[in-house]
Protein backbone atom coordinates (compact mmCIF):
# COMPACT_ATOMS: atom_id res chain seq x y z
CA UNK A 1 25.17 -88.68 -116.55
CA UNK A 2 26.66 -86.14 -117.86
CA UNK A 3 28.68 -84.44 -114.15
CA UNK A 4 30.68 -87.02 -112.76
CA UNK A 5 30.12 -88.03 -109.18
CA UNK A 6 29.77 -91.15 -106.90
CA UNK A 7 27.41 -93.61 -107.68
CA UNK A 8 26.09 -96.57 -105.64
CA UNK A 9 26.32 -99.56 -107.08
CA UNK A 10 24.72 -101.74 -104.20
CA UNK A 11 25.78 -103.23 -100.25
CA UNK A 12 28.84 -105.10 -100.14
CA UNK A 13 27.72 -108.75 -98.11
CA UNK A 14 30.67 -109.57 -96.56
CA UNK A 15 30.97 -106.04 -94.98
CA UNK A 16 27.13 -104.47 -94.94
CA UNK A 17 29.11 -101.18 -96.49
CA UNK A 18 27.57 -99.93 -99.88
CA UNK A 19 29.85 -99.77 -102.30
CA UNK A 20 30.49 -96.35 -104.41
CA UNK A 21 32.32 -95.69 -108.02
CA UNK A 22 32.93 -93.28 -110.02
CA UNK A 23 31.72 -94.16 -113.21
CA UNK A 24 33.16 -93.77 -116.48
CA UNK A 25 29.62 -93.01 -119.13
CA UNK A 26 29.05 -96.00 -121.19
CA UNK A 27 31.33 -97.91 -119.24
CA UNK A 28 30.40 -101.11 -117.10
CA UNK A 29 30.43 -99.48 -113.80
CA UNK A 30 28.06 -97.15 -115.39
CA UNK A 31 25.80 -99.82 -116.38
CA UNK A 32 25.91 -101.33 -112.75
CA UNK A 33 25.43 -97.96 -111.09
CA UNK A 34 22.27 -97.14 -113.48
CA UNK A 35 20.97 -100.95 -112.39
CA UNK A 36 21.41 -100.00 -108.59
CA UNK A 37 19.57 -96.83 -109.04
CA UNK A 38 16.79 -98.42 -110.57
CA UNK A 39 16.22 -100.67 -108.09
CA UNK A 40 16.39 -98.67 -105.32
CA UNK A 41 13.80 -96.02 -106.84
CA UNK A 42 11.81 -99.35 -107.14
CA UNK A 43 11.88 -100.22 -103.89
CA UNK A 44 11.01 -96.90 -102.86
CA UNK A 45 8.24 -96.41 -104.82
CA UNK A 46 6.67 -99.28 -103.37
CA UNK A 47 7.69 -98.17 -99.72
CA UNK A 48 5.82 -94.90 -100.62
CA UNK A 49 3.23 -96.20 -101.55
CA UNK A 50 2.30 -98.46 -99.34
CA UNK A 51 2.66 -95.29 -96.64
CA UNK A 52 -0.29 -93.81 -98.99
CA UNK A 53 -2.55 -96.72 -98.92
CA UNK A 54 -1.90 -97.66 -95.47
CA UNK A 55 -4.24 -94.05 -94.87
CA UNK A 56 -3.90 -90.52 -94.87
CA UNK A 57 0.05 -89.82 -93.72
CA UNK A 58 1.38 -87.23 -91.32
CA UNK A 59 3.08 -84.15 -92.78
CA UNK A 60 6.02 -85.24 -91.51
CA UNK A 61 5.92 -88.61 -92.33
CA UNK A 62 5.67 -87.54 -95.78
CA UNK A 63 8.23 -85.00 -95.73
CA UNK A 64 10.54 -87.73 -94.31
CA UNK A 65 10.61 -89.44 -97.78
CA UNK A 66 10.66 -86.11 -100.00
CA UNK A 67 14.71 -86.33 -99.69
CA UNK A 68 14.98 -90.08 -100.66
CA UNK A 69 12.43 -89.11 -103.96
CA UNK A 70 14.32 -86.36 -104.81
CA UNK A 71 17.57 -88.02 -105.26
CA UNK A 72 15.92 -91.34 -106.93
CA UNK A 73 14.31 -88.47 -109.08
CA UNK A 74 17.30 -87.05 -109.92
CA UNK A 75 19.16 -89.93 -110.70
CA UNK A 76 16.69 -91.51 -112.54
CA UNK A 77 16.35 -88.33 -114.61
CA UNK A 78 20.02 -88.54 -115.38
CA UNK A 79 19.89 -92.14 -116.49
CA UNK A 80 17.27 -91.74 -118.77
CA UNK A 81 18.74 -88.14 -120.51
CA UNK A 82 22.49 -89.86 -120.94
CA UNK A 83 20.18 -92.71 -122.57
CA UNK A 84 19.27 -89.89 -125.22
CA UNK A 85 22.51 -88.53 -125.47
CA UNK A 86 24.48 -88.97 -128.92
């Protein structure tokens, strides 16, 4: 990713606190931040939809997720264009 910022890289066990760094492209904490990401727009993918099969969703039960996509989105987006990056 090409702006540097904080980046998850997952819940701490012995405190419940999620953990953020601010990682260095091609380095390590990169690699675990891009990991995190992944999962987590894994997990809410299938959170989603499940909320569409379950039946047709309220507006605002739908708009309720449109801030969690949009930041998977976006981070997902930026792992995959620093992947094509020279």
């Amino acid at each position: 990713m090409s702006a540097r910022r904080f980046r998850s890289v997952g819940v701490d066990p012995a405190t419940g606190k999620e953990a953020f760094v601010l990682a260095r492209p091609g380095g390590v904490l990169e690699e675990l931040a891009d990991a995190q990401a992944l999962k987590a727009a894994a997990v809410l993918v299938t959170v989603v939809g499940a909320v569409l099969e379950a039946g047709r969703p309220s507006d605002a039960e739908l708009a309720a997720f449109v801030p969690s996509l949009h930041g998977a989105l976006e981070e997902c987006v930026g792992i995959m264009a620093a992947d094509r990056e020279p």
